Coordinates of C-alpha atoms in Angstrom, one line a residue:
M1 CA 92.6 -38.9 77.4
L2 CA 92.0 -36.3 74.9
K3 CA 95.5 -35.4 74.3
K4 CA 96.4 -39.2 73.9
M5 CA 93.8 -39.7 71.2
A6 CA 94.8 -36.2 69.5
K7 CA 98.3 -37.6 69.7
I8 CA 97.1 -40.8 67.9
I9 CA 95.1 -39.1 65.4
G10 CA 98.0 -36.9 64.5
Y11 CA 100.4 -39.7 64.3
S12 CA 98.0 -41.5 62.1
V13 CA 97.7 -38.5 59.8
L14 CA 101.3 -38.1 59.4
S15 CA 101.9 -41.8 59.0
L16 CA 99.3 -41.8 56.2
T17 CA 100.8 -38.7 54.6
F18 CA 104.1 -40.1 54.6
V19 CA 102.9 -43.5 53.0
F20 CA 101.0 -41.4 50.4
V21 CA 104.0 -39.4 49.8
V22 CA 106.3 -42.5 49.4
L23 CA 103.9 -44.2 47.0
F24 CA 103.4 -41.1 45.0
A25 CA 107.1 -40.6 44.6
S26 CA 107.5 -44.0 43.7
A27 CA 105.0 -44.0 41.1
L28 CA 106.7 -40.8 39.8
Y29 CA 109.9 -42.6 39.4
I30 CA 108.6 -45.7 38.0
N31 CA 107.0 -43.6 35.5
S32 CA 110.0 -41.4 34.7
Q33 CA 110.6 -42.8 31.6
D34 CA 108.9 -44.2 28.5
R35 CA 109.2 -47.3 26.7
F36 CA 111.0 -47.7 23.3
L37 CA 108.4 -48.5 20.4
S38 CA 107.7 -52.5 20.2
V39 CA 108.1 -54.5 17.1
N40 CA 104.5 -54.5 16.5
S41 CA 104.4 -50.6 16.6
Q42 CA 107.4 -50.6 14.3
Q43 CA 105.4 -52.7 11.9
L44 CA 102.4 -50.6 11.8
E45 CA 104.7 -47.4 11.3
K46 CA 106.1 -49.2 8.4
W47 CA 103.0 -50.1 6.9
A48 CA 102.1 -46.6 7.1
Q49 CA 105.1 -45.2 5.4
L50 CA 104.7 -47.8 2.4
A51 CA 101.0 -46.4 2.1
E52 CA 102.6 -43.0 1.4
K53 CA 105.6 -44.1 -0.5
D54 CA 103.2 -45.8 -2.9
V55 CA 101.4 -42.7 -4.2
E56 CA 104.4 -40.2 -3.9
Q57 CA 104.3 -39.6 -7.7
V58 CA 100.5 -39.0 -7.7
S59 CA 99.4 -35.7 -8.7
E60 CA 96.8 -33.9 -6.6
A61 CA 94.6 -33.3 -9.7
D62 CA 93.9 -37.0 -10.0
N63 CA 93.1 -37.6 -6.3
A64 CA 89.5 -37.9 -5.7
F65 CA 89.9 -37.5 -1.9
K66 CA 91.1 -34.0 -2.4
F67 CA 88.7 -33.4 -5.3
S68 CA 86.0 -34.5 -2.9
Q69 CA 87.2 -32.1 -0.2
Q70 CA 87.0 -29.3 -2.6
I71 CA 83.4 -29.9 -3.6
V72 CA 82.0 -30.6 0.1
G73 CA 84.7 -29.7 2.4
T74 CA 85.5 -31.7 5.6
Q75 CA 83.5 -32.3 8.9
L76 CA 85.4 -29.6 10.7
A77 CA 85.2 -27.3 7.8
P78 CA 82.0 -28.0 5.7
I79 CA 80.9 -26.5 2.4
T80 CA 77.2 -25.8 2.6
L81 CA 75.5 -26.9 -0.6
P82 CA 73.1 -24.5 -2.1
L83 CA 70.2 -26.6 -1.6
T84 CA 66.7 -25.2 -0.8
E85 CA 64.3 -26.5 1.9
D86 CA 62.4 -28.0 -1.2
D87 CA 65.6 -29.7 -2.4
N88 CA 66.1 -31.3 1.0
L89 CA 62.8 -32.6 1.1
V90 CA 62.6 -34.2 -2.2
L91 CA 66.0 -35.9 -1.2
R92 CA 64.7 -37.4 1.8
Q93 CA 61.4 -38.6 0.1
Y94 CA 63.3 -39.7 -2.5
K95 CA 65.5 -41.8 -0.2
Q96 CA 62.3 -43.3 1.5
A97 CA 60.5 -44.1 -1.9
C98 CA 63.2 -45.4 -4.2
Y99 CA 65.7 -46.8 -1.5
Q100 CA 63.4 -48.3 0.9
S101 CA 60.3 -49.2 -1.1
S102 CA 59.3 -50.9 -4.3
I103 CA 60.0 -49.8 -7.8
E104 CA 56.6 -49.1 -8.3
Q105 CA 56.4 -46.6 -5.4
C106 CA 59.6 -45.0 -6.6
Q107 CA 58.1 -44.3 -10.0
T108 CA 54.9 -42.8 -8.4
F109 CA 57.0 -40.7 -6.3
I110 CA 58.8 -39.4 -9.2
A111 CA 55.8 -39.0 -11.4
K112 CA 53.9 -37.1 -8.7
N113 CA 56.9 -34.6 -8.0
L114 CA 58.4 -34.4 -11.6
S115 CA 58.3 -30.7 -12.0
Q116 CA 60.0 -30.1 -8.4
I117 CA 62.4 -33.0 -9.1
Q118 CA 63.4 -31.6 -12.9
L119 CA 63.6 -28.0 -11.1
M120 CA 66.2 -29.3 -8.6
V121 CA 68.2 -31.2 -11.3
Q122 CA 68.3 -28.1 -13.4
N123 CA 69.6 -25.7 -10.8
H124 CA 72.2 -28.2 -9.7
A125 CA 73.8 -29.2 -13.0
E126 CA 77.1 -27.8 -11.6
L127 CA 76.9 -30.4 -8.6
I128 CA 76.2 -33.2 -11.1
A129 CA 79.1 -32.2 -13.4
Q130 CA 81.3 -32.3 -10.4
Y131 CA 80.0 -35.7 -9.3
H132 CA 80.5 -37.3 -12.8
Q133 CA 84.1 -35.8 -12.8
L134 CA 84.7 -37.2 -9.3
M135 CA 83.9 -40.8 -10.6
T136 CA 86.5 -40.7 -13.4
L137 CA 89.3 -39.9 -11.4
P138 CA 91.9 -42.8 -10.9
V139 CA 93.4 -42.5 -7.4
W140 CA 91.7 -42.1 -3.9
H141 CA 94.6 -41.3 -1.3
E142 CA 94.1 -40.3 2.3
N143 CA 97.1 -39.0 3.8
I144 CA 98.3 -40.9 7.2
D145 CA 101.0 -38.8 8.1
V146 CA 101.1 -38.2 12.0
S147 CA 102.2 -34.8 11.4
V148 CA 99.3 -33.9 9.0
E149 CA 95.7 -33.2 10.1
R150 CA 93.4 -36.0 9.6
P151 CA 90.3 -34.3 7.7
Q152 CA 87.1 -36.3 7.7
L153 CA 85.0 -35.7 4.6
N154 CA 81.8 -34.1 4.8
I155 CA 79.9 -37.3 3.9
A156 CA 76.6 -36.1 4.2
A157 CA 76.9 -33.4 1.5
L158 CA 78.9 -35.9 -0.8
F159 CA 75.8 -38.4 -0.6
E160 CA 73.5 -35.8 -1.4
I161 CA 75.4 -34.9 -4.5
Q162 CA 75.2 -38.5 -5.4
Q163 CA 71.6 -38.6 -5.1
I164 CA 70.9 -35.7 -7.2
T165 CA 73.3 -37.1 -10.0
E166 CA 71.4 -40.4 -9.7
I167 CA 67.9 -38.8 -10.0
N168 CA 69.1 -36.9 -13.0
A169 CA 70.3 -40.3 -14.5
L170 CA 66.9 -41.7 -13.7
L171 CA 65.1 -39.0 -15.5
S172 CA 67.2 -39.5 -18.5
S173 CA 66.5 -43.1 -18.8
R174 CA 63.6 -44.5 -20.8
P175 CA 61.6 -47.4 -19.4
D176 CA 62.2 -49.6 -22.1
S177 CA 66.1 -48.9 -22.4
P178 CA 67.5 -47.6 -19.1
S179 CA 71.0 -47.5 -20.4
I180 CA 71.9 -44.0 -18.7
I181 CA 71.0 -45.6 -15.1
N182 CA 72.8 -48.5 -16.0
D183 CA 76.0 -46.6 -17.0
F184 CA 75.7 -44.1 -13.8
L185 CA 75.3 -47.3 -11.6
N186 CA 78.4 -48.7 -13.2
D187 CA 80.7 -45.7 -12.9
D188 CA 79.3 -45.3 -9.2
Y189 CA 80.0 -48.6 -8.1
R190 CA 83.5 -48.6 -9.9
F191 CA 84.3 -45.3 -7.9
W192 CA 83.3 -46.6 -4.7
H193 CA 85.0 -50.0 -5.5
N194 CA 88.4 -48.0 -5.8
V195 CA 87.7 -46.1 -2.4
F196 CA 86.8 -49.3 -0.6
H197 CA 90.4 -50.9 -2.0
S198 CA 92.5 -47.7 -1.5
S199 CA 90.7 -46.3 2.1
S200 CA 93.3 -45.5 4.8
Y201 CA 90.6 -44.3 7.1
L202 CA 88.5 -46.7 8.7
I203 CA 85.2 -44.3 8.3
T204 CA 86.0 -44.0 4.3
F205 CA 86.5 -47.7 4.2
N206 CA 83.2 -48.7 6.0
L207 CA 81.3 -45.9 3.9
A208 CA 82.6 -47.0 0.7
G209 CA 81.5 -50.7 1.3
N210 CA 78.2 -49.8 2.4
M211 CA 77.8 -47.6 -0.6
M212 CA 78.6 -50.5 -2.9
K213 CA 76.0 -52.5 -1.2
S214 CA 73.5 -50.1 -1.7
N215 CA 74.3 -49.8 -5.3
L216 CA 73.6 -53.3 -6.0
E217 CA 70.5 -53.4 -3.8
R218 CA 69.0 -50.5 -5.6
G219 CA 70.5 -51.1 -9.2
V220 CA 68.3 -54.2 -9.4
K221 CA 65.2 -52.4 -8.5
F222 CA 65.9 -49.4 -11.1
L223 CA 67.0 -51.8 -13.7
S224 CA 63.8 -54.1 -13.2
V225 CA 61.8 -51.7 -15.6
E226 CA 63.7 -52.8 -18.9
D227 CA 62.5 -55.4 -21.2
A228 CA 62.7 -58.8 -19.5
D229 CA 64.6 -60.3 -22.6
K230 CA 67.8 -58.0 -21.8
G231 CA 68.6 -58.7 -18.3
T232 CA 71.8 -56.1 -18.4
Y233 CA 73.8 -55.0 -15.4
P234 CA 76.7 -52.8 -14.9
I235 CA 80.0 -54.6 -15.8
S236 CA 81.6 -53.3 -12.9
W237 CA 79.2 -55.5 -10.6
T238 CA 81.5 -58.4 -11.4
L239 CA 84.8 -56.4 -10.0
D240 CA 86.5 -58.5 -7.6
N241 CA 86.1 -57.3 -4.1
E242 CA 88.5 -59.4 -2.1
L243 CA 90.9 -57.2 -0.3
S244 CA 94.6 -57.5 -0.8
A245 CA 96.9 -57.8 2.3
E246 CA 98.1 -54.2 1.4
S247 CA 94.7 -52.6 1.4
I248 CA 93.9 -54.3 4.9
Q249 CA 97.2 -53.3 6.4
R250 CA 96.5 -49.9 5.1
V251 CA 93.4 -49.5 7.2
F252 CA 95.1 -50.8 10.3
A253 CA 98.1 -48.6 9.6
G254 CA 95.6 -45.6 9.3
E255 CA 94.0 -46.5 12.8
Y256 CA 97.5 -46.8 14.4
I257 CA 98.5 -43.2 13.1
F258 CA 95.2 -41.6 14.1
G259 CA 95.3 -43.1 17.7
K260 CA 99.1 -41.7 17.7
T261 CA 97.8 -38.3 16.5
V262 CA 95.1 -38.3 19.0
M263 CA 97.7 -39.1 22.2
N264 CA 100.2 -36.5 20.9
T265 CA 97.4 -34.1 20.9
L266 CA 96.3 -34.9 24.4
R267 CA 100.1 -34.7 25.7
E268 CA 100.8 -31.6 23.9
N269 CA 97.7 -29.6 24.8
S270 CA 99.3 -27.2 27.1
Y271 CA 97.5 -24.9 29.6
Q272 CA 98.2 -21.8 31.4
L273 CA 99.5 -22.1 35.1
T274 CA 96.0 -20.1 36.2
D275 CA 94.0 -22.5 34.4
V276 CA 92.3 -25.2 36.6
E277 CA 93.0 -27.9 34.1
F278 CA 96.8 -27.5 34.7
Y279 CA 96.7 -30.2 37.3
S280 CA 95.1 -32.6 35.2
Q281 CA 97.7 -31.7 32.4
W282 CA 100.7 -32.3 34.8
I283 CA 99.2 -35.8 35.7
L284 CA 99.0 -36.5 32.1
G285 CA 102.5 -35.4 31.5
H286 CA 103.8 -37.9 34.0
F287 CA 101.2 -40.7 34.1
F288 CA 100.7 -41.3 30.3
K289 CA 103.3 -42.6 28.3
I290 CA 103.1 -42.3 24.4
N291 CA 105.2 -45.0 23.3
D292 CA 103.9 -47.7 25.8
S293 CA 100.3 -46.6 25.0
L294 CA 101.2 -46.9 21.4
N295 CA 102.7 -50.6 22.1
I296 CA 99.4 -51.4 23.8
N297 CA 97.5 -50.1 20.9
S298 CA 99.4 -51.8 18.5
E299 CA 99.1 -55.1 20.2
V300 CA 95.6 -55.0 19.7
L301 CA 95.4 -54.0 16.2
L302 CA 97.7 -56.7 15.0
A303 CA 95.8 -59.3 16.8
Q304 CA 92.5 -58.0 15.1
Y305 CA 94.7 -58.1 11.8
Q306 CA 95.6 -61.6 12.5
K307 CA 92.0 -62.4 12.8
V308 CA 90.9 -60.7 9.5
M309 CA 93.7 -62.4 7.6
L310 CA 92.7 -65.8 9.1
E311 CA 89.1 -65.3 8.0
K312 CA 90.5 -64.4 4.4
Q313 CA 92.4 -67.7 4.4
S314 CA 89.1 -69.5 5.4
L315 CA 87.5 -67.8 2.6
D316 CA 90.1 -69.0 0.0
N317 CA 89.7 -72.5 1.4
K318 CA 93.1 -72.4 2.7
I319 CA 92.1 -73.1 6.1
S320 CA 89.1 -74.9 7.7
K321 CA 86.5 -72.9 9.8
T322 CA 87.6 -75.4 12.8
D323 CA 91.1 -74.3 12.6
I324 CA 90.0 -70.8 12.2
N325 CA 87.5 -70.6 15.4
A326 CA 90.5 -72.5 17.4
K327 CA 92.9 -69.7 16.5
F328 CA 90.6 -67.0 17.3
K329 CA 90.2 -68.2 20.7
T330 CA 94.0 -68.5 21.2
I331 CA 94.2 -64.8 20.1
D332 CA 91.2 -63.6 22.4
D333 CA 92.6 -65.7 25.3
E334 CA 96.1 -64.0 24.9
L335 CA 94.6 -60.6 24.8
M336 CA 92.3 -61.3 28.0
Q337 CA 95.5 -62.4 29.6
K338 CA 97.6 -59.4 28.7
F339 CA 94.8 -57.2 29.8
A340 CA 93.7 -58.7 32.6
Y341 CA 93.9 -55.3 34.5
C342 CA 90.8 -54.3 32.8
Q343 CA 88.7 -56.9 34.7
M344 CA 90.3 -57.4 38.2
D345 CA 87.9 -57.5 40.9
S346 CA 90.6 -56.3 43.6
T347 CA 91.2 -52.7 43.7
I348 CA 94.6 -53.1 45.2
E349 CA 95.5 -55.9 42.5
Q350 CA 94.4 -53.5 39.8
L351 CA 96.2 -50.5 41.2
W352 CA 99.4 -52.6 41.4
A353 CA 99.1 -53.7 37.5
L354 CA 98.5 -50.1 36.7
K355 CA 101.3 -48.5 38.3
Y356 CA 103.1 -47.9 35.0
N357 CA 101.3 -45.8 32.5
P358 CA 97.9 -46.1 34.4
I359 CA 96.3 -43.7 32.0
G360 CA 97.3 -45.2 28.8
K361 CA 96.4 -48.7 30.2
M362 CA 92.9 -47.6 31.4
L363 CA 92.4 -46.2 27.7
S364 CA 93.3 -49.5 26.2
C365 CA 90.3 -51.1 28.1
S366 CA 87.9 -49.8 25.5
P367 CA 89.6 -51.1 22.2
P368 CA 88.1 -50.6 18.7
Y369 CA 87.0 -54.0 17.1
I370 CA 88.1 -53.1 13.6
D371 CA 88.3 -56.7 12.4
K372 CA 84.5 -56.6 12.5
Y373 CA 84.0 -53.9 9.7
F374 CA 85.9 -56.5 7.1
D375 CA 82.8 -58.6 7.5
I376 CA 81.2 -56.3 4.7
V377 CA 83.4 -57.9 2.1
Q378 CA 81.3 -61.2 2.4
D379 CA 78.2 -58.9 2.6
I380 CA 79.0 -57.3 -0.8
K381 CA 80.2 -60.8 -2.5
K382 CA 76.7 -62.3 -1.6
L383 CA 75.0 -59.2 -3.1
Q384 CA 77.2 -59.3 -6.1
Q385 CA 76.0 -62.7 -6.7
Q386 CA 72.5 -62.2 -6.3
S387 CA 72.2 -59.0 -8.2
T388 CA 74.0 -60.4 -11.3
N389 CA 72.3 -63.8 -11.2
L390 CA 68.7 -61.8 -10.8
R391 CA 69.6 -59.8 -13.8
V392 CA 70.9 -62.9 -16.0
S393 CA 67.7 -64.9 -14.9
L394 CA 65.7 -62.2 -16.8
K395 CA 67.1 -63.0 -20.1

């Protein structure tokens, strides 16, 4: 009896092992070759090439992005600013008093800490001069070539320099004639407006939009101390912030190339045979297909691009909101159908759907919602109107 049971168990193990080997061999065969790049992927590649071609003749000396890197470094290689603990405390308190509170509280804070603020400004005259130079540079270009490292700016340090420069302008302005702070707000808004329309990195695009919003919000507050019959405001506040198709395409191309760089890094990261991660790398090499993953990513990105452009047409009164919502639903339904494997209840059914490029497909189940970042265009437009109207109403 025991021998019979042992045989049954033995045959069962052998059968299961055979089935597993056959299935694994089949999976290896199915994943033996990658796809060709789809039309969508080729379109995004073309946008990236056009973004680089547009600035081939630009001198690095005119590129504000390169100059920013020289001042503050990148997130991977940050340049530490020569700020003391007292300086950092003043900047934190300044943001709280002058950004988040009333102009009266801002003035009280400056008056109370005037000596410390003046000392900070004097000690960092070079940083102030560098930020003024940065605002005059005509070009902002971020390289989106897949062969080049994507260096994210040390944004926190750049923001600190911007604050110090702004404080210097506030100290130099008189209550009855704040032309210096008006000029600073004008130059600062124009600079970030240029970044907003020229960015290739989504993080920089979003930062620039938020900097423009902040400029409008605090600008009205800072300028409220002038004579009521003047009602002046920075002329750059009237700049058109509607994004061109090229500006939108540049951001989507940048995200596509960023994803491509990440995928290539993941595949090319080799391990020694003795490394325990060698086996996971081996699995990546066989079950993670770069081109197919890029095709999946490009499909999501271009669907989101369509939504951004539809929204743009709605704002231009070229299409009704009802039609927009109907087209949005069609786009979402098509994506949900194509990516049904992300939400299948049946494990067997899901495994079958993931038989080719399973790792790439699983990664696609958490796509970035880039189209939502473009809503900031309308936020800026509303603030522009409110800010200029409020200043004009003082006349």
